[in-house]
Every structure is written in structure tokens, then in C-alpha cells.
Amino acid sequence: MLIVENISFRYKRNSDMILNNLSLRLKQGEIGILLGKNGAGKTTLFKNILGIEKPERGTISFDQKNFLKLSNQERARLVAYVPQTIDFGALTVFDTVLTGRIPFFGYRSGEEDKAIVYEILKKLHIEKYADKNVDELSGGERQKVAIARALAQEPKLMVFDEPTGNLDIGNEQIIAKEIKKLSRKMNVSVLTSIHDLNQALGLGDRFFFMKDGVIRYSVTKEEITKELLMDIYDTEIRIVDINDEKVVLGGKI
């Protein structure tokens, strides 16, 4: 379980707190969606969980391990990050995914590392691109490579920053399907930010709504109400039921 307990963070000593006594809990194998207006602190929270920044106070742990005391290598064996904008460099798909094994092999990969990479490529149906330069792939294929590289770390937690933000609707659905597979079949916890509320509703198990540097609501889909959304986004929103599914009108916020 990911436990973020009462963390506070600011970028400069005399500036306002970006995260203010923030807490959240995400169970193993659960997909958590981080939601809120721009500037709510979502990216800053990710940076603290990933160890890029360190909170002024509070604790962050996963699987009973204190993230704040782990080395970068130890943390990389627990959590993997898939950013929205990805620069792979001039590498083949295989070599790109193999870089995800660095926390395990250091400077030289072994046969076991290569076998793990091949297996991951097969699971994501991108083995045919193994020898192709990543820069030659489509946006959806590149995002799959990013997921494959993260999976090569054999993480228990994966953090996605707007995983479908730059994709067309077809590739959005492909990536959402892969994220669900991570959770359901591999028991990987997933924490991701998404702007599109309807896409979030179709993907998530638990929803964390941020405002003013805190998690104001931690709820299931069934607990999301019009009043909750209006409080978070400060705008008129309607929720309707279509085929027994909640749909938010004006859902891209």
C-alpha cells in the first residue's frame, strides 16, 4: 500500500506551501486517479513520491518501506514513472526497454535481463518493433514503449502523468486498457493524473480530488457527486446516467 501521511512542501523557504498536510492511501493493485484544477499541486505531489523533491514534513511509504530513506536505486525497484512527454534518444525499442533494468544490473545486462525485456515486449504486443528506433513509432506505440520500460523495473507502483494527454481516442483506449492490465493481472498499484473526468471514471478505482494543496476528497466512483465536482472545479457541472454509467457533462476541466 502507498501511504502518504501529512506531507507539506514548498519550493522556497519563505514561499507558500504547495502541499499542505496532505495525505492519501492507495491499496496494492488499485488504480488511483489524481484530479483537480491546474495548479492544485498534482505534479508536485508526484515529484515528492518519486523522490525528485523532498517534503518539509510528513512521511511517504510503500510496502512498509520509507521512501524518504531509500536510495535512488532502491526506490527504482519499487516505483516506476511514465511521464507525459518522453524523450528516448536514438535507441531501439529493445535497448530503451532494457534501460529499465539498470536498477538491477548496473552497467552490464545479463541474459536474464534480456529475457525479461523480451517477455514484456510480447505482453504489450510490440515485439515486432524490438529493433526499430523509438523515434520512428507513433504516439501510442511510444507510450507503450514507455510503459514497457517502466515494467522492466518490476515495480509495485507505477506513476503516470497524463498518460493519454497527447494521444488520439484510439490510442487513448489502448493505453487505458494496458493500465488496467497492470492493475488486474500484475497486481501493480497505479497512480495517475487525468484531466478528462469521463476518461477518469472509466479507468479508476479510487479518486483523489486535490484543491489548495490537500486531498479534499478520497472517494469511489459511486461517491462522486455534482456538488463535489463543483467544489473542486468552481464551475457548473452536470452528472447524468447513461446505460447505468456516470457521465460528466463538460467533463474536460
GROMACS .gro file of C-alpha atoms in nm:
model
  253
    1MET     CA    1   0.000   0.000   0.000
    2LEU     CA    2   0.114   0.354  -0.080
    3ILE     CA    3   0.075   0.575   0.227
    4VAL     CA    4   0.132   0.949   0.204
    5GLU     CA    5   0.094   1.088   0.553
    6ASN     CA    6   0.062   1.459   0.638
    7ILE     CA    7   0.325   1.585   0.392
    8SER     CA    8   0.389   1.955   0.340
    9PHE     CA    9   0.610   2.101   0.070
   10ARG     CA   10   0.715   2.439  -0.069
   11TYR     CA   11   0.979   2.523  -0.326
   12LYS     CA   12   1.135   2.812  -0.131
   13ARG     CA   13   1.166   2.864   0.242
   14ASN     CA   14   0.954   3.179   0.255
   15SER     CA   15   0.702   3.084  -0.016
   16ASP     CA   16   0.350   2.945   0.033
   17MET     CA   17   0.301   2.573   0.086
   18ILE     CA   18   0.218   2.387  -0.237
   19LEU     CA   19   0.125   2.073  -0.043
   20ASN     CA   20  -0.023   2.139   0.298
   21ASN     CA   21  -0.056   1.845   0.539
   22LEU     CA   22  -0.163   1.619   0.250
   23SER     CA   23  -0.249   1.251   0.300
   24LEU     CA   24  -0.363   0.965   0.075
   25ARG     CA   25  -0.372   0.586   0.072
   26LEU     CA   26  -0.367   0.362  -0.234
   27LYS     CA   27  -0.410  -0.014  -0.197
   28GLN     CA   28  -0.200  -0.274  -0.379
   29GLY     CA   29  -0.337  -0.338  -0.728
   30GLU     CA   30  -0.565  -0.032  -0.712
   31ILE     CA   31  -0.585   0.239  -0.979
   32GLY     CA   32  -0.592   0.582  -0.820
   33ILE     CA   33  -0.677   0.892  -1.023
   34LEU     CA   34  -0.543   1.230  -0.912
   35LEU     CA   35  -0.779   1.510  -1.015
   36GLY     CA   36  -0.800   1.885  -0.969
   37LYS     CA   37  -0.758   2.219  -1.141
   38ASN     CA   38  -0.424   2.325  -1.287
   39GLY     CA   39  -0.202   2.446  -1.006
   40ALA     CA   40  -0.363   2.222  -0.745
   41GLY     CA   41  -0.028   2.053  -0.675
   42LYS     CA   42  -0.063   1.725  -0.865
   43THR     CA   43   0.279   1.737  -1.032
   44THR     CA   44   0.442   1.848  -0.708
   45LEU     CA   45   0.289   1.551  -0.528
   46PHE     CA   46   0.428   1.318  -0.794
   47LYS     CA   47   0.775   1.472  -0.753
   48ASN     CA   48   0.764   1.406  -0.379
   49ILE     CA   49   0.652   1.045  -0.423
   50LEU     CA   50   0.922   0.985  -0.685
   51GLY     CA   51   1.197   1.137  -0.471
   52ILE     CA   52   1.263   1.428  -0.709
   53GLU     CA   53   1.163   1.661  -0.426
   54LYS     CA   54   1.157   1.602  -0.051
   55PRO     CA   55   0.871   1.714   0.172
   56GLU     CA   56   0.937   1.960   0.452
   57ARG     CA   57   0.749   1.732   0.687
   58GLY     CA   58   0.541   1.415   0.675
   59THR     CA   59   0.613   1.062   0.552
   60ILE     CA   60   0.579   0.864   0.228
   61SER     CA   61   0.594   0.484   0.239
   62PHE     CA   62   0.514   0.189   0.018
   63ASP     CA   63   0.504  -0.175   0.120
   64GLN     CA   64   0.615  -0.060   0.468
   65LYS     CA   65   0.933   0.095   0.325
   66ASN     CA   66   1.005   0.463   0.395
   67PHE     CA   67   1.055   0.628   0.054
   68LEU     CA   68   1.233   0.923   0.212
   69LYS     CA   69   1.516   0.699   0.337
   70LEU     CA   70   1.562   0.484   0.025
   71SER     CA   71   1.844   0.528  -0.224
   72ASN     CA   72   1.750   0.610  -0.583
   73GLN     CA   73   1.827   0.251  -0.683
   74GLU     CA   74   1.612   0.106  -0.404
   75ARG     CA   75   1.324   0.339  -0.491
   76ALA     CA   76   1.351   0.246  -0.861
   77ARG     CA   77   1.287  -0.117  -0.769
   78LEU     CA   78   0.956  -0.020  -0.611
   79VAL     CA   79   0.818   0.266  -0.820
   80ALA     CA   80   0.834   0.346  -1.192
   81TYR     CA   81   0.738   0.672  -1.362
   82VAL     CA   82   0.582   0.723  -1.706
   83PRO     CA   83   0.587   1.095  -1.797
   84GLN     CA   84   0.355   1.258  -2.050
   85THR     CA   85   0.641   1.387  -2.266
   86ILE     CA   86   0.903   1.124  -2.341
   87ASP     CA   87   1.247   1.167  -2.498
   88PHE     CA   88   1.404   0.827  -2.560
   89GLY     CA   89   1.706   0.936  -2.762
   90ALA     CA   90   1.837   0.740  -3.060
   91LEU     CA   91   1.778   0.392  -2.919
   92THR     CA   92   1.596   0.085  -3.044
   93VAL     CA   93   1.280  -0.025  -2.868
   94PHE     CA   94   1.463  -0.321  -2.713
   95ASP     CA   95   1.750  -0.111  -2.580
   96THR     CA   96   1.509   0.153  -2.450
   97VAL     CA   97   1.314  -0.104  -2.250
   98LEU     CA   98   1.639  -0.264  -2.132
   99THR     CA   99   1.733   0.065  -1.963
  100GLY     CA  100   1.452  -0.008  -1.719
  101ARG     CA  101   1.667  -0.295  -1.586
  102ILE     CA  102   1.953  -0.064  -1.481
  103PRO     CA  103   1.847  -0.067  -1.112
  104PHE     CA  104   1.914  -0.442  -1.120
  105PHE     CA  105   2.223  -0.486  -1.338
  106GLY     CA  106   2.410  -0.156  -1.311
  107TYR     CA  107   2.628  -0.116  -1.621
  108ARG     CA  108   2.605  -0.453  -1.798
  109SER     CA  109   2.289  -0.652  -1.865
  110GLY     CA  110   2.271  -1.030  -1.840
  111GLU     CA  111   2.071  -1.293  -2.023
  112GLU     CA  112   1.802  -1.284  -1.754
  113ASP     CA  113   1.755  -0.910  -1.807
  114LYS     CA  114   1.721  -0.958  -2.183
  115ALA     CA  115   1.471  -1.241  -2.134
  116ILE     CA  116   1.259  -1.019  -1.909
  117VAL     CA  117   1.259  -0.745  -2.175
  118TYR     CA  118   1.151  -0.987  -2.449
  119GLU     CA  119   0.868  -1.114  -2.230
  120ILE     CA  120   0.744  -0.759  -2.161
  121LEU     CA  121   0.754  -0.669  -2.531
  122LYS     CA  122   0.541  -0.975  -2.605
  123LYS     CA  123   0.288  -0.887  -2.334
  124LEU     CA  124   0.242  -0.540  -2.482
  125HIS     CA  125   0.241  -0.677  -2.841
  126ILE     CA  126   0.534  -0.460  -2.951
  127GLU     CA  127   0.797  -0.730  -3.000
  128LYS     CA  128   0.785  -0.667  -3.377
  129TYR     CA  129   0.930  -0.321  -3.310
  130ALA     CA  130   1.222  -0.451  -3.099
  131ASP     CA  131   1.493  -0.345  -3.348
  132LYS     CA  132   1.319  -0.027  -3.462
  133ASN     CA  133   1.425   0.320  -3.349
  134VAL     CA  134   1.173   0.454  -3.099
  135ASP     CA  135   1.159   0.790  -3.279
  136GLU     CA  136   1.003   0.614  -3.579
  137LEU     CA  137   0.699   0.497  -3.382
  138SER     CA  138   0.356   0.655  -3.344
  139GLY     CA  139   0.248   0.832  -3.026
  140GLY     CA  140   0.054   0.531  -2.898
  141GLU     CA  141   0.340   0.293  -2.973
  142ARG     CA  142   0.588   0.524  -2.798
  143GLN     CA  143   0.364   0.534  -2.493
  144LYS     CA  144   0.360   0.153  -2.491
  145VAL     CA  145   0.740   0.154  -2.501
  146ALA     CA  146   0.742   0.390  -2.202
  147ILE     CA  147   0.513   0.152  -2.014
  148ALA     CA  148   0.735  -0.142  -2.115
  149ARG     CA  149   1.045   0.037  -1.987
  150ALA     CA  150   0.870   0.106  -1.657
  151LEU     CA  151   0.757  -0.257  -1.633
  152ALA     CA  152   1.117  -0.371  -1.681
  153GLN     CA  153   1.185  -0.221  -1.338
  154GLU     CA  154   0.940  -0.481  -1.199
  155PRO     CA  155   0.775  -0.209  -0.987
  156LYS     CA  156   0.495  -0.248  -0.737
  157LEU     CA  157   0.378   0.110  -0.801
  158MET     CA  158   0.356   0.297  -1.131
  159VAL     CA  159   0.304   0.672  -1.157
  160PHE     CA  160   0.163   0.817  -1.479
  161ASP     CA  161   0.150   1.188  -1.559
  162GLU     CA  162  -0.137   1.240  -1.806
  163PRO     CA  163  -0.070   0.910  -1.991
  164THR     CA  164  -0.320   0.983  -2.269
  165GLY     CA  165  -0.287   1.361  -2.287
  166ASN     CA  166  -0.127   1.377  -2.634
  167LEU     CA  167  -0.299   1.076  -2.792
  168ASP     CA  168  -0.593   1.031  -3.027
  169ILE     CA  169  -0.902   0.849  -2.899
  170GLY     CA  170  -0.793   0.512  -3.041
  171ASN     CA  171  -0.458   0.520  -2.865
  172GLU     CA  172  -0.621   0.660  -2.550
  173GLN     CA  173  -0.826   0.341  -2.529
  174ILE     CA  174  -0.521   0.121  -2.591
  175ILE     CA  175  -0.321   0.284  -2.312
  176ALA     CA  176  -0.617   0.275  -2.071
  177LYS     CA  177  -0.652  -0.097  -2.141
  178GLU     CA  178  -0.283  -0.156  -2.070
  179ILE     CA  179  -0.305   0.036  -1.742
  180LYS     CA  180  -0.597  -0.183  -1.632
  181LYS     CA  181  -0.395  -0.494  -1.719
  182LEU     CA  182  -0.113  -0.373  -1.495
  183SER     CA  183  -0.352  -0.344  -1.205
  184ARG     CA  184  -0.568  -0.652  -1.258
  185LYS     CA  185  -0.318  -0.909  -1.387
  186MET     CA  186   0.013  -0.793  -1.238
  187ASN     CA  187  -0.121  -0.651  -0.910
  188VAL     CA  188   0.062  -0.322  -0.970
  189SER     CA  189  -0.070  -0.012  -0.793
  190VAL     CA  190  -0.123   0.278  -1.033
  191LEU     CA  191  -0.139   0.649  -0.951
  192THR     CA  192  -0.215   0.876  -1.245
  193SER     CA  193  -0.334   1.228  -1.318
  194ILE     CA  194  -0.602   1.276  -1.583
  195HIS     CA  195  -0.783   1.593  -1.692
  196ASP     CA  196  -1.075   1.426  -1.867
  197LEU     CA  197  -1.325   1.333  -1.597
  198ASN     CA  198  -1.515   1.081  -1.808
  199GLN     CA  199  -1.196   0.901  -1.902
  200ALA     CA  200  -1.101   0.901  -1.534
  201LEU     CA  201  -1.435   0.749  -1.436
  202GLY     CA  202  -1.384   0.466  -1.683
  203LEU     CA  203  -1.035   0.387  -1.555
  204GLY     CA  204  -1.010   0.445  -1.183
  205ASP     CA  205  -1.091   0.254  -0.866
  206ARG     CA  206  -1.030   0.543  -0.627
  207PHE     CA  207  -1.036   0.915  -0.699
  208PHE     CA  208  -0.825   1.174  -0.517
  209PHE     CA  209  -0.953   1.530  -0.568
  210MET     CA  210  -0.694   1.798  -0.490
  211LYS     CA  211  -0.756   2.159  -0.401
  212ASP     CA  212  -0.545   2.416  -0.213
  213GLY     CA  213  -0.262   2.168  -0.164
  214VAL     CA  214  -0.462   1.893   0.005
  215ILE     CA  215  -0.664   1.586  -0.093
  216ARG     CA  216  -1.008   1.726  -0.024
  217TYR     CA  217  -1.190   1.408  -0.125
  218SER     CA  218  -1.081   1.043  -0.149
  219VAL     CA  219  -1.378   0.858  -0.297
  220THR     CA  220  -1.501   0.573  -0.514
  221LYS     CA  221  -1.687   0.635  -0.840
  222GLU     CA  222  -2.021   0.587  -0.666
  223GLU     CA  223  -1.938   0.862  -0.415
  224ILE     CA  224  -1.864   1.129  -0.677
  225THR     CA  225  -2.139   1.389  -0.681
  226LYS     CA  226  -2.220   1.706  -0.869
  227GLU     CA  227  -2.160   1.905  -0.550
  228LEU     CA  228  -1.815   1.751  -0.503
  229LEU     CA  229  -1.710   1.837  -0.859
  230MET     CA  230  -1.843   2.190  -0.834
  231ASP     CA  231  -1.648   2.240  -0.511
  232ILE     CA  232  -1.324   2.123  -0.676
  233TYR     CA  233  -1.359   2.296  -1.012
  234ASP     CA  234  -1.561   2.605  -0.916
  235THR     CA  235  -1.791   2.571  -1.216
  236GLU     CA  236  -2.133   2.435  -1.308
  237ILE     CA  237  -2.121   2.061  -1.383
  238ARG     CA  238  -2.389   1.805  -1.458
  239ILE     CA  239  -2.377   1.430  -1.399
  240VAL     CA  240  -2.612   1.203  -1.592
  241ASP     CA  241  -2.657   0.825  -1.607
  242ILE     CA  242  -2.618   0.661  -1.947
  243ASN     CA  243  -2.655   0.283  -1.955
  244ASP     CA  244  -2.602   0.275  -1.577
  245GLU     CA  245  -2.272   0.465  -1.607
  246LYS     CA  246  -2.200   0.811  -1.473
  247VAL     CA  247  -2.119   1.068  -1.742
  248VAL     CA  248  -1.999   1.420  -1.661
  249LEU     CA  249  -2.120   1.690  -1.899
  250GLY     CA  250  -1.844   1.937  -1.955
  251GLY     CA  251  -1.607   1.670  -1.829
  252LYS     CA  252  -1.277   1.809  -1.959
  253ILE     CA  253  -1.172   2.056  -1.695
   0.00000   0.00000   0.00000
